[in-house]
Short mmCIF file of N, CA and C in Angstrom, two decimals:
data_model
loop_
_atom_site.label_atom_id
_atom_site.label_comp_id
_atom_site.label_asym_id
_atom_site.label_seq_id
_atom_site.Cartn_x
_atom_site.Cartn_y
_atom_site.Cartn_z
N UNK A 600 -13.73 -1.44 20.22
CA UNK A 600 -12.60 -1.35 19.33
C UNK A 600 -12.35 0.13 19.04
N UNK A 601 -11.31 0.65 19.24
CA UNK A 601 -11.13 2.39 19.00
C UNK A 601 -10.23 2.07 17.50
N UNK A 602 -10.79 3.04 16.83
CA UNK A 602 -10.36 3.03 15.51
C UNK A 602 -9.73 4.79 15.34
N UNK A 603 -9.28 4.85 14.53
CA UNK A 603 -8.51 6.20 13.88
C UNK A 603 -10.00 7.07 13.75
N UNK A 604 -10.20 8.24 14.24
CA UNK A 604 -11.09 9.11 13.86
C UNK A 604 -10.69 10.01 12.25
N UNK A 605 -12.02 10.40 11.75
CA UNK A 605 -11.57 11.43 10.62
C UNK A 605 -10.95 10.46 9.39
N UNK A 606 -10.91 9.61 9.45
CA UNK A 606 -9.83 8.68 8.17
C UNK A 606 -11.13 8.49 7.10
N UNK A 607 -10.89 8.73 5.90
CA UNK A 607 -11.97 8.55 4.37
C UNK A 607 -12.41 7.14 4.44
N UNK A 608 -12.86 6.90 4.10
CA UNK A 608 -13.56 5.02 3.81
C UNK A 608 -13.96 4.98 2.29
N UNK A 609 -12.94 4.48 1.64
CA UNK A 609 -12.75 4.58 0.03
C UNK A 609 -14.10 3.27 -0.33
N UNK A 610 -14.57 3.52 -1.22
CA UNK A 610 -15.38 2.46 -1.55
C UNK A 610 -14.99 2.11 -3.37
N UNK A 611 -14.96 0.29 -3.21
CA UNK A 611 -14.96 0.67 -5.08
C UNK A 611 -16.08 -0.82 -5.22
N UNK A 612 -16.30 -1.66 -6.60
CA UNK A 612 -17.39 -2.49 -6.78
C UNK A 612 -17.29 -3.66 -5.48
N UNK A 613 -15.96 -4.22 -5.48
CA UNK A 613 -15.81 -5.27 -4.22
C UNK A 613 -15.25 -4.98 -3.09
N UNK A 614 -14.92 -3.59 -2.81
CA UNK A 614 -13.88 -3.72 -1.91
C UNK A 614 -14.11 -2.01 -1.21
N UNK A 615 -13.74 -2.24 0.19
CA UNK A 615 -14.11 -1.33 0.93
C UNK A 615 -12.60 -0.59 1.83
N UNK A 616 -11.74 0.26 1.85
CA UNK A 616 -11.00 0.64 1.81
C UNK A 616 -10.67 1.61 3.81
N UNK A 617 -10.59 1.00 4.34
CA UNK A 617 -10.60 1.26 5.67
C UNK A 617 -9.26 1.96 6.73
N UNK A 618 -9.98 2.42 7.65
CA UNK A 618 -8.82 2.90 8.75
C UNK A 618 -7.92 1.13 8.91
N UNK A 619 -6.82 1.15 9.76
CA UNK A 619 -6.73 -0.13 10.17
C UNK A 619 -7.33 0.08 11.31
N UNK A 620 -7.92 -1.01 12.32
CA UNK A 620 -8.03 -1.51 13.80
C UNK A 620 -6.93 -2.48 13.89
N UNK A 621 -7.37 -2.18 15.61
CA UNK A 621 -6.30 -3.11 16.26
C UNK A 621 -6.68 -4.87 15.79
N UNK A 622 -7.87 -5.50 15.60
CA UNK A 622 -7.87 -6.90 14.90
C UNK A 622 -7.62 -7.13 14.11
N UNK A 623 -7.20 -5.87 12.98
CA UNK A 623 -6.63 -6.28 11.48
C UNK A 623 -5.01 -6.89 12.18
N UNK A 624 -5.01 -6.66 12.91
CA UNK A 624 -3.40 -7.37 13.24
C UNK A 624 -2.58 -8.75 13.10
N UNK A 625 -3.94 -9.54 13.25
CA UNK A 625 -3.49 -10.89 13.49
C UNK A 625 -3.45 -11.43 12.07
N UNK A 626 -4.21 -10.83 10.89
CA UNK A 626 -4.11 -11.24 9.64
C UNK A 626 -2.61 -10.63 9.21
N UNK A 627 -2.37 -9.13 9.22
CA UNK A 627 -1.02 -8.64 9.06
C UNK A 627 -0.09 -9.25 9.63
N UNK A 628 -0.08 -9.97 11.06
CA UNK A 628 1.29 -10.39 11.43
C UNK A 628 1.37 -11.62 10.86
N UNK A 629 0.37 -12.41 10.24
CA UNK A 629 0.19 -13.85 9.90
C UNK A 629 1.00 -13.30 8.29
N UNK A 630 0.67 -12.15 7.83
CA UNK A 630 1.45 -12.07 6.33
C UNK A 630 2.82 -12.20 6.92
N UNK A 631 3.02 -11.13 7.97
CA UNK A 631 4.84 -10.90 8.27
C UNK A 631 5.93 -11.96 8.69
N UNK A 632 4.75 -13.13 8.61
CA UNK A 632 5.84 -14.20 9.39
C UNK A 632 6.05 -14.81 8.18
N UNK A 633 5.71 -15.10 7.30
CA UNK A 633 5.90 -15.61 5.81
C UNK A 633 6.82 -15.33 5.04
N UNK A 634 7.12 -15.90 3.51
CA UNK A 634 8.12 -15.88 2.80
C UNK A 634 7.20 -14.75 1.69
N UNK A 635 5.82 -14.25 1.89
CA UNK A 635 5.33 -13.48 1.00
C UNK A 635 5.37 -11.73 0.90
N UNK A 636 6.19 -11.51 2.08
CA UNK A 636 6.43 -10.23 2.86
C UNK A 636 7.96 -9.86 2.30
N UNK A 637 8.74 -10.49 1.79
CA UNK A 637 10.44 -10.26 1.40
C UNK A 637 10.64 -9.19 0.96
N UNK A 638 9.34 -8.54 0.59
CA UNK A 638 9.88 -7.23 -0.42
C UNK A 638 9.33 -6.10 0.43
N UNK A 639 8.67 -6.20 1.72
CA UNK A 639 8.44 -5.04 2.34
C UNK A 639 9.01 -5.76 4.09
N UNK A 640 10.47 -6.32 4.05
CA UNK A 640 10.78 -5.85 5.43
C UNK A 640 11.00 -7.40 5.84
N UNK A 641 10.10 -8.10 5.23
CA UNK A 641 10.25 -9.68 6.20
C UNK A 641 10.55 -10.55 5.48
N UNK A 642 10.41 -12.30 6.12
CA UNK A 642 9.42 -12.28 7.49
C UNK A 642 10.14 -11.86 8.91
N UNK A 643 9.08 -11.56 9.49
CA UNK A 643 9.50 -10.52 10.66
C UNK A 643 8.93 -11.42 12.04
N UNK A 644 9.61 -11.28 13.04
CA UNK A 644 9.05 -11.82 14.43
C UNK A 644 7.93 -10.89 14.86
N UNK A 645 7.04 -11.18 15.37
CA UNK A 645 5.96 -11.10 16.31
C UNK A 645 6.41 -9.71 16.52
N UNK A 646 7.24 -9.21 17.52
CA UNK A 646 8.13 -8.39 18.14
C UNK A 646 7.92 -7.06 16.87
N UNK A 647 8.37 -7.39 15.49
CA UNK A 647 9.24 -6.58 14.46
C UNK A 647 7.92 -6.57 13.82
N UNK A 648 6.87 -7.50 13.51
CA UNK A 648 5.00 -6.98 12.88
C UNK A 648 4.71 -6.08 13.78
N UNK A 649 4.60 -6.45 15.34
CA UNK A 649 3.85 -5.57 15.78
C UNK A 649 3.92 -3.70 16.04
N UNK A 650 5.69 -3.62 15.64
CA UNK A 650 5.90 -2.20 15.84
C UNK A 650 5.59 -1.78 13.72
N UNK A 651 5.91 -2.58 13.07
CA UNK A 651 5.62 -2.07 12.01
C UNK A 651 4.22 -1.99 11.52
N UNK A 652 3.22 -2.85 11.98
CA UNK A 652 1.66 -2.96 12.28
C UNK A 652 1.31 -1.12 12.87
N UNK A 653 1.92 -0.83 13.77
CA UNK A 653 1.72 0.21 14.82
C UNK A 653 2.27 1.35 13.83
N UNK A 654 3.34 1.11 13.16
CA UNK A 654 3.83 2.34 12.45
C UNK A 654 2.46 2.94 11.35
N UNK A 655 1.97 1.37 10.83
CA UNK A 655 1.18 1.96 9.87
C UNK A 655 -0.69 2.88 10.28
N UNK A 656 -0.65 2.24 11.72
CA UNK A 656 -1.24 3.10 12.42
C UNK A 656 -0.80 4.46 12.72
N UNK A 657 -0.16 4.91 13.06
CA UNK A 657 0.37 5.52 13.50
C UNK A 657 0.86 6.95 12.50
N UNK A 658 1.33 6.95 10.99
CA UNK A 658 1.27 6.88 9.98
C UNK A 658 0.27 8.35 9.53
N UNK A 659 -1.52 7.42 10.13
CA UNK A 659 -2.23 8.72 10.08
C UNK A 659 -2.46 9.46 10.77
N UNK A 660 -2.00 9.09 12.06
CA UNK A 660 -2.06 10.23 12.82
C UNK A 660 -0.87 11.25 12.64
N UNK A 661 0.60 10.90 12.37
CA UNK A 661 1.69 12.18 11.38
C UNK A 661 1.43 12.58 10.43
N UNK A 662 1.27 11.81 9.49
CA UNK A 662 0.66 12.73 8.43
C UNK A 662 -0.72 12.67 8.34
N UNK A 663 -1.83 12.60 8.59
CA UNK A 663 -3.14 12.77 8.33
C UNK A 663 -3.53 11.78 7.17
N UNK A 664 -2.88 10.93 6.02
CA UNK A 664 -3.08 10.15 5.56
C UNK A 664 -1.98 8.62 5.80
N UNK A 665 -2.58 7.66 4.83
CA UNK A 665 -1.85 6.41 5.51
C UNK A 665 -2.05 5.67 4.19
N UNK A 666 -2.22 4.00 4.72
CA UNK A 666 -2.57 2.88 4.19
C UNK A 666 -4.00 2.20 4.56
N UNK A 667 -4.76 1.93 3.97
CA UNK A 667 -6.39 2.02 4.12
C UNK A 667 -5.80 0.48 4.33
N UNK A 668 -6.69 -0.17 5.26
CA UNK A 668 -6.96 -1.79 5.18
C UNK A 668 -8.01 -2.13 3.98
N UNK A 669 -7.26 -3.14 3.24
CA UNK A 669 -8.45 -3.46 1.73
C UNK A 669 -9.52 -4.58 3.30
N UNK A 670 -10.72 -4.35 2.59
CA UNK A 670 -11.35 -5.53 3.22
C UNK A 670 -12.50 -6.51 1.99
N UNK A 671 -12.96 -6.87 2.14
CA UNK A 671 -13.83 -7.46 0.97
C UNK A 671 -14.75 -7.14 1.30
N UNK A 672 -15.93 -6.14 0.39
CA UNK A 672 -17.15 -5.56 0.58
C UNK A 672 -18.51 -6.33 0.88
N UNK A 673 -18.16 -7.83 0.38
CA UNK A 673 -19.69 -8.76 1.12
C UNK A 673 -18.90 -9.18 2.66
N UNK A 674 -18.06 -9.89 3.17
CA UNK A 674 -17.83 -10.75 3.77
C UNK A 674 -17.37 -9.70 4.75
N UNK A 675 -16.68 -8.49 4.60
CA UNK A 675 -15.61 -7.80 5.61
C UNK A 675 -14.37 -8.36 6.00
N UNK A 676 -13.70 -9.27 5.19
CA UNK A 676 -12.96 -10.40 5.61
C UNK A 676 -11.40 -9.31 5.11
N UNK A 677 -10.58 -9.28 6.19
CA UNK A 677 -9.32 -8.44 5.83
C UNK A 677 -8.03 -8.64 5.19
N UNK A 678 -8.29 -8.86 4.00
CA UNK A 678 -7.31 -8.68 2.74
C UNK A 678 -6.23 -8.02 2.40
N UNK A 679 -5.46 -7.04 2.73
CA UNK A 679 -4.43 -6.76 2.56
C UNK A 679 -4.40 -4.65 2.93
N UNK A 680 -3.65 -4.30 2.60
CA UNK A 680 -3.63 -2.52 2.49
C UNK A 680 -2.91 -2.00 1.14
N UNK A 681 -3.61 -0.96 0.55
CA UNK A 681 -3.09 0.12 0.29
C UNK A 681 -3.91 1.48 0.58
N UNK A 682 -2.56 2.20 -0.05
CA UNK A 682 -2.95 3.78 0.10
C UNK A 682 -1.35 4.57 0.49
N UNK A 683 -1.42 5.74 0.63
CA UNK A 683 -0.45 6.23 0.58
C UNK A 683 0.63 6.48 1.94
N UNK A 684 1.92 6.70 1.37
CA UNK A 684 2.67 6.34 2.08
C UNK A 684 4.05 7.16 2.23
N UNK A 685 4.14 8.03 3.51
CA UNK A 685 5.30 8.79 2.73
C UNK A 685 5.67 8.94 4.37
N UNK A 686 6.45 7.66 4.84
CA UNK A 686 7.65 8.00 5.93
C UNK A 686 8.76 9.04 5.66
N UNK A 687 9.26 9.42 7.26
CA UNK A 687 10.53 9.91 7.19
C UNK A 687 11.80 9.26 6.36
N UNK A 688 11.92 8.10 6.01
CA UNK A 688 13.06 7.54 5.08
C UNK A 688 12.23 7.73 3.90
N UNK A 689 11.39 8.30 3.03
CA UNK A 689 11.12 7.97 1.79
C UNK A 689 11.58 9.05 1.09
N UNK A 690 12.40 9.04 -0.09
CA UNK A 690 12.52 10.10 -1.13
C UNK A 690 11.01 11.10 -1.23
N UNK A 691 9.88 10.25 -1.62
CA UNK A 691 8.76 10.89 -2.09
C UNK A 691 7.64 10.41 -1.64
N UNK A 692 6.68 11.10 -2.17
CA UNK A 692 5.23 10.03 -1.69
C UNK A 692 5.04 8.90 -1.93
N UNK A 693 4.44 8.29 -2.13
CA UNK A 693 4.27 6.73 -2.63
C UNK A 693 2.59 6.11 -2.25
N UNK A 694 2.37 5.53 -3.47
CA UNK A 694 1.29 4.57 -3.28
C UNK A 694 2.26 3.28 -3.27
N UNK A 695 1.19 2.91 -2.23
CA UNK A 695 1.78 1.30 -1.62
C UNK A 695 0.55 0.55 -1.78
N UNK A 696 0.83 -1.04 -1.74
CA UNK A 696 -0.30 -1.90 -1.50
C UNK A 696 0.45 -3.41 -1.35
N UNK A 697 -0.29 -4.38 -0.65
CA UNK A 697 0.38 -5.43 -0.37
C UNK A 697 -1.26 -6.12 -0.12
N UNK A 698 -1.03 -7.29 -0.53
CA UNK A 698 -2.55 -8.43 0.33
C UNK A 698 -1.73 -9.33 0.78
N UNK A 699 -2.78 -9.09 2.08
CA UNK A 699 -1.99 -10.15 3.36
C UNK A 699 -2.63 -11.60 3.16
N UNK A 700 -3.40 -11.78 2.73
CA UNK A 700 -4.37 -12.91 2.41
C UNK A 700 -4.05 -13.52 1.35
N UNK A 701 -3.33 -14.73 1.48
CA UNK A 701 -3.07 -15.23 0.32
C UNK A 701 -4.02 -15.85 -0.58
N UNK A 702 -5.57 -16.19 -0.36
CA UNK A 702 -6.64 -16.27 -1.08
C UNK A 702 -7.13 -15.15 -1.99
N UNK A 703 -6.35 -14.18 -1.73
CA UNK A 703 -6.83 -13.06 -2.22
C UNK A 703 -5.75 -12.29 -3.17
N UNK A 704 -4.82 -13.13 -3.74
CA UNK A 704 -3.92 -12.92 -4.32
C UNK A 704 -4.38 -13.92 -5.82
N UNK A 705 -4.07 -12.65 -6.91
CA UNK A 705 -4.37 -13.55 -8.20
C UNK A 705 -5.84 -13.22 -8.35
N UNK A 706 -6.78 -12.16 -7.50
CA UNK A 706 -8.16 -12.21 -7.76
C UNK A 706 -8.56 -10.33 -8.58
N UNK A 707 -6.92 -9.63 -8.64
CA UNK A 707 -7.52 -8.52 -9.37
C UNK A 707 -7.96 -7.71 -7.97
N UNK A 708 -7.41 -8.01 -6.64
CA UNK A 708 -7.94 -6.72 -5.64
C UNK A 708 -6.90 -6.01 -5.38
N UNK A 709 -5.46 -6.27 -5.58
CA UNK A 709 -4.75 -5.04 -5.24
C UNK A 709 -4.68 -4.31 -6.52
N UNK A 710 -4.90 -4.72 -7.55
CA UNK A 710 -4.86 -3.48 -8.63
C UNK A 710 -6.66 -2.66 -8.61
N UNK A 711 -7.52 -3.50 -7.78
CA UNK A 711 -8.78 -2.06 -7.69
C UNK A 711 -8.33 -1.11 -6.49
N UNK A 712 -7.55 -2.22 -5.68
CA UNK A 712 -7.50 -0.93 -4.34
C UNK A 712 -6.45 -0.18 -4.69
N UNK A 713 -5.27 -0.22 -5.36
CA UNK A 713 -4.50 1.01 -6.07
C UNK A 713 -4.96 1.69 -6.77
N UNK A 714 -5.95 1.27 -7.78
CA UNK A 714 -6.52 2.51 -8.48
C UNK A 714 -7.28 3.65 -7.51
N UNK A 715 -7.78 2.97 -6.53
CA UNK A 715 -8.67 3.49 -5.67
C UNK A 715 -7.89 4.56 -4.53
N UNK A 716 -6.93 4.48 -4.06
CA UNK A 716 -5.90 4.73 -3.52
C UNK A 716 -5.05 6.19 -4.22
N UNK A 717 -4.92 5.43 -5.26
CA UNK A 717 -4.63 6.30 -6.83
C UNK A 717 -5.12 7.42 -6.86
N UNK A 718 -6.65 7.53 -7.10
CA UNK A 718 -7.59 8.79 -7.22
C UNK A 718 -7.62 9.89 -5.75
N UNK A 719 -7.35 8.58 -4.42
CA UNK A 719 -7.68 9.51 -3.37
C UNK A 719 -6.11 10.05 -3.39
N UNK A 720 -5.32 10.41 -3.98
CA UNK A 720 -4.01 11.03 -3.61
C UNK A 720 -3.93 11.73 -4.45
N UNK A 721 -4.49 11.44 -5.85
CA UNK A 721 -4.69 12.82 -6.38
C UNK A 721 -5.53 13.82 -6.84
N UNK A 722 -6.64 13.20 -5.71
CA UNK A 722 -8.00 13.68 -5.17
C UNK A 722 -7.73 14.58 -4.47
N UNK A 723 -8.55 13.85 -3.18
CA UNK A 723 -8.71 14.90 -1.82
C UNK A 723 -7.23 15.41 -1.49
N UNK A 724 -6.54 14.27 -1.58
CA UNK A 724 -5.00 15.02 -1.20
C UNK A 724 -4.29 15.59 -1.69
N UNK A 725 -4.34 15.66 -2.82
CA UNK A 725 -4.36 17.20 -3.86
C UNK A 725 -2.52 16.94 -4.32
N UNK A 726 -1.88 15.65 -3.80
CA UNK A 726 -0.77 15.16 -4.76
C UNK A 726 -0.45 15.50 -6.27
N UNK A 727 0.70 15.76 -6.76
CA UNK A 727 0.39 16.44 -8.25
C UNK A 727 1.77 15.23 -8.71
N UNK A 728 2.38 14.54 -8.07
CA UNK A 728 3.33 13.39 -8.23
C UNK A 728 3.29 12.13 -6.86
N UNK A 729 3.15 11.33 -7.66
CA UNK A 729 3.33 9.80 -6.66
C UNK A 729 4.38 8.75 -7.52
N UNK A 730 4.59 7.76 -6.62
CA UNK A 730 5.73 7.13 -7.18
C UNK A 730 5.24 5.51 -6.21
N UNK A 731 5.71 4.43 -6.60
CA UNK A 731 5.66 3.15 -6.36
C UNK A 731 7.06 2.57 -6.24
N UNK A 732 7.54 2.32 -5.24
CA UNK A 732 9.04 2.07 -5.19
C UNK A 732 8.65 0.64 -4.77
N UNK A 733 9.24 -0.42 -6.00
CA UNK A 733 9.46 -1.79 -6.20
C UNK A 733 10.43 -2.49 -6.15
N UNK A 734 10.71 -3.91 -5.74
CA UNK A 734 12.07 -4.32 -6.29
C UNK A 734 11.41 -4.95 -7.50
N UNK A 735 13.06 -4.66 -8.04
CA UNK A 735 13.31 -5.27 -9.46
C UNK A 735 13.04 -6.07 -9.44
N UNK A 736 12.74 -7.51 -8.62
CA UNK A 736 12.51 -8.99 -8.76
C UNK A 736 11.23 -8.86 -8.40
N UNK A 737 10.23 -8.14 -7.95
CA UNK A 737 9.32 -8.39 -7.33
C UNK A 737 8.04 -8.26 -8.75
N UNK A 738 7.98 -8.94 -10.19
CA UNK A 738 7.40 -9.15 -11.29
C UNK A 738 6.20 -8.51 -10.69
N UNK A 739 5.24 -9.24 -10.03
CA UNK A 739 4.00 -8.53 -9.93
C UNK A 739 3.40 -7.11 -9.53
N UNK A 740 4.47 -7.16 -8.75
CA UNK A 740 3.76 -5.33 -8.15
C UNK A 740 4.43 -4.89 -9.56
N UNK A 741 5.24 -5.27 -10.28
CA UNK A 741 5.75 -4.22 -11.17
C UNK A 741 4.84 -4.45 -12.46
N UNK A 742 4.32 -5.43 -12.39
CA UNK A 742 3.01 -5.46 -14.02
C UNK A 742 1.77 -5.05 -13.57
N UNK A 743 1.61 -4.52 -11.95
CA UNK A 743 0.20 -4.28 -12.00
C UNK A 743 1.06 -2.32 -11.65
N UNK A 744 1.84 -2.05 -11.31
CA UNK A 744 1.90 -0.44 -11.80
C UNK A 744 2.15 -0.22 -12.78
N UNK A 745 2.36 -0.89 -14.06
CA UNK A 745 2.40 -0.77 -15.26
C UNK A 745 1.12 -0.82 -15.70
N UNK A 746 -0.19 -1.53 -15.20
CA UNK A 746 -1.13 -1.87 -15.72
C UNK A 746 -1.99 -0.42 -15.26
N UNK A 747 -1.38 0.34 -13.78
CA UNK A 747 -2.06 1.42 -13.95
C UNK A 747 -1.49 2.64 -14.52
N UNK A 748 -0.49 2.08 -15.50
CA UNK A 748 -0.40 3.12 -16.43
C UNK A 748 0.76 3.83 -15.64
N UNK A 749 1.61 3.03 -15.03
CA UNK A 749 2.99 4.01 -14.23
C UNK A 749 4.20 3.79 -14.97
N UNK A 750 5.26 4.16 -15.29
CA UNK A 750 6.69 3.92 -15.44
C UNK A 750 7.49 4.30 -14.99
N UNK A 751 8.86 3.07 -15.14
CA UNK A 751 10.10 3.11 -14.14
C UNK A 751 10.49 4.94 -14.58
N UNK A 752 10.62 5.48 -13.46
CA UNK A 752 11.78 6.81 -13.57
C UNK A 752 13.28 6.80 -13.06
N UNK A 753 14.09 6.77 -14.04
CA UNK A 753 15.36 6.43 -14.15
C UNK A 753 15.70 7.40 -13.18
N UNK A 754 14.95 8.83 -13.79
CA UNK A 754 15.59 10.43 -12.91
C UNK A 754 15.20 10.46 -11.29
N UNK A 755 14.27 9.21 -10.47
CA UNK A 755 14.11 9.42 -9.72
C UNK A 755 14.83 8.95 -8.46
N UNK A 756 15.05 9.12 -7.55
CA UNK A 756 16.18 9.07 -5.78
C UNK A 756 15.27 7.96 -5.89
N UNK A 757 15.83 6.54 -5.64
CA UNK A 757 15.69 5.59 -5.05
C UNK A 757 15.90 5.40 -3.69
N UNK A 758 14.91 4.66 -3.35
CA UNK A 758 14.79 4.31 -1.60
C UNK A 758 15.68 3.48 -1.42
N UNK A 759 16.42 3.61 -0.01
CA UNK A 759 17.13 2.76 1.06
C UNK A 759 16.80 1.21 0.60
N UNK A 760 17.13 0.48 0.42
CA UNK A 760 16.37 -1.24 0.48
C UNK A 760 17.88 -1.56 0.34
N UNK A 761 17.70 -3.26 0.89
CA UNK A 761 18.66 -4.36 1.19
C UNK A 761 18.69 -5.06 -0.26
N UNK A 762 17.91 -4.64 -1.18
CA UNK A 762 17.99 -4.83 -2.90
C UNK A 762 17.25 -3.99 -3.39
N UNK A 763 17.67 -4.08 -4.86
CA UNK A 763 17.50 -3.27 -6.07
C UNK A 763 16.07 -3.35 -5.97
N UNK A 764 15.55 -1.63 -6.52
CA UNK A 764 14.42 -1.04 -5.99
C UNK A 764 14.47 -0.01 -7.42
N UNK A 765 12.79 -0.13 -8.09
CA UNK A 765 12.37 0.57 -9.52
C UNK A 765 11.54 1.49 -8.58
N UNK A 766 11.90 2.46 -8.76
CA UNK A 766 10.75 3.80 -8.83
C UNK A 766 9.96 4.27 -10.02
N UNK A 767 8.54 3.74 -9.92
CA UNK A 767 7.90 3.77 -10.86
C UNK A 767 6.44 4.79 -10.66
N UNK A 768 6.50 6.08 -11.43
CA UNK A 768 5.83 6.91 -11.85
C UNK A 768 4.44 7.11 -11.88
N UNK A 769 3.33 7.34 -11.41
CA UNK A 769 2.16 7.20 -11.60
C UNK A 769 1.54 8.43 -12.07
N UNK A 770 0.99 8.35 -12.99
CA UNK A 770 0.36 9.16 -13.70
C UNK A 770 -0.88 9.93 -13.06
N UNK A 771 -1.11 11.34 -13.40
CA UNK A 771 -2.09 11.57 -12.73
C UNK A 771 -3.53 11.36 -13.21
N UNK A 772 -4.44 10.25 -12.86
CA UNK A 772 -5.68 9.97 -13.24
C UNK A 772 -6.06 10.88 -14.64
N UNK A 773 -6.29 12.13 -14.29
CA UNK A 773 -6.63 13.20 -15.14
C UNK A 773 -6.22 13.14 -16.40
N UNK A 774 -4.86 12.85 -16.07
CA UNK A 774 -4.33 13.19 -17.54
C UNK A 774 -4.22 11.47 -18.57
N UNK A 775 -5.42 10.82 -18.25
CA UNK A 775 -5.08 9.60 -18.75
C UNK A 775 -6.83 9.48 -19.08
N UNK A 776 -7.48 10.54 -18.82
CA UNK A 776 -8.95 10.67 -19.62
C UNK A 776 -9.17 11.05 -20.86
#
């Protein structure tokens, strides 16, 4: 299996924060064909996962950072991604996160792997602003960046989307000690 060289391996109490491989695929395209993907792009054909699968590979090798695969720290079982995210269409940087695993939704892991995500951007990557670009309908991602302490910025360039989209603020760790 050839994996991304040089990529961090975030660790937090359950959860282990990874390059993607090429087998995390079949769990990601199994999210993209679903009705649980609406707010990042899908559901998408086979065809339309596998180049956006590849983008997020791809991702760290342009910019040197990406989206970590969450995995679950006993089992290794592949749960969803975050980490950071800043394509050519994005206003700004962005922490992202999504679980592809619908067992793993409702258990409290995408708000450890954002926090976790969180620190490494304005950690090692020395970020001094991040932003979470949501849709307005999408309730949950928007109560768990609230829960890490982010808010909507009215003043901020909203992203491209096919609907209404909150750019929401993340604070820098530091200043919330």
């Amino acid at each position: 299996m050839i994996a991304l060289s040089n990529t961090p391996v975030l660790e937090t109490e359950r959860l282990i924060l990874r390059a993607p491989v090429a087998t995390d695929y079949s769990v990601y395209a199994a999210f993209m064909a679903g009705d649980r993907c609406r707010w990042v792009g899908g559901p998408q054909a086979e065809r339309e996962s596998f180049r956006s699968f590849a983008a997020i590979m791809g991702h760290w090798i342009l910019r040197g950072f990406g989206q970590f695969v969450i995995t679950d720290r006993r089992s290794g079982a592949v749960l969803g991604q975050a980490g950071a995210w800043f394509p050519a269409a994005k206003p700004e940087q962005e922490i992202g996160w999504h679980i592809w695993a619908p067992e793993a939704e409702g258990q409290g892991i995408a708000y450890e792997a954002a926090l976790a995500a969180r620190d490494h951007v304005f950690g090692p990557l020395g970020w001094t602003t991040a932003v979470s670009y949501i849709a307005t309908d999408n309730t949950r991602s928007a109560a768990l960046a609230a829960r890490m302490g982010a808010v909507i910025d009215r003043e901020a360039v909203p992203m491209e989307a096919p609907f209404p989209i909150d750019v929401w603020r993340h604070p820098n760790p530091r200043s919330l000690a």
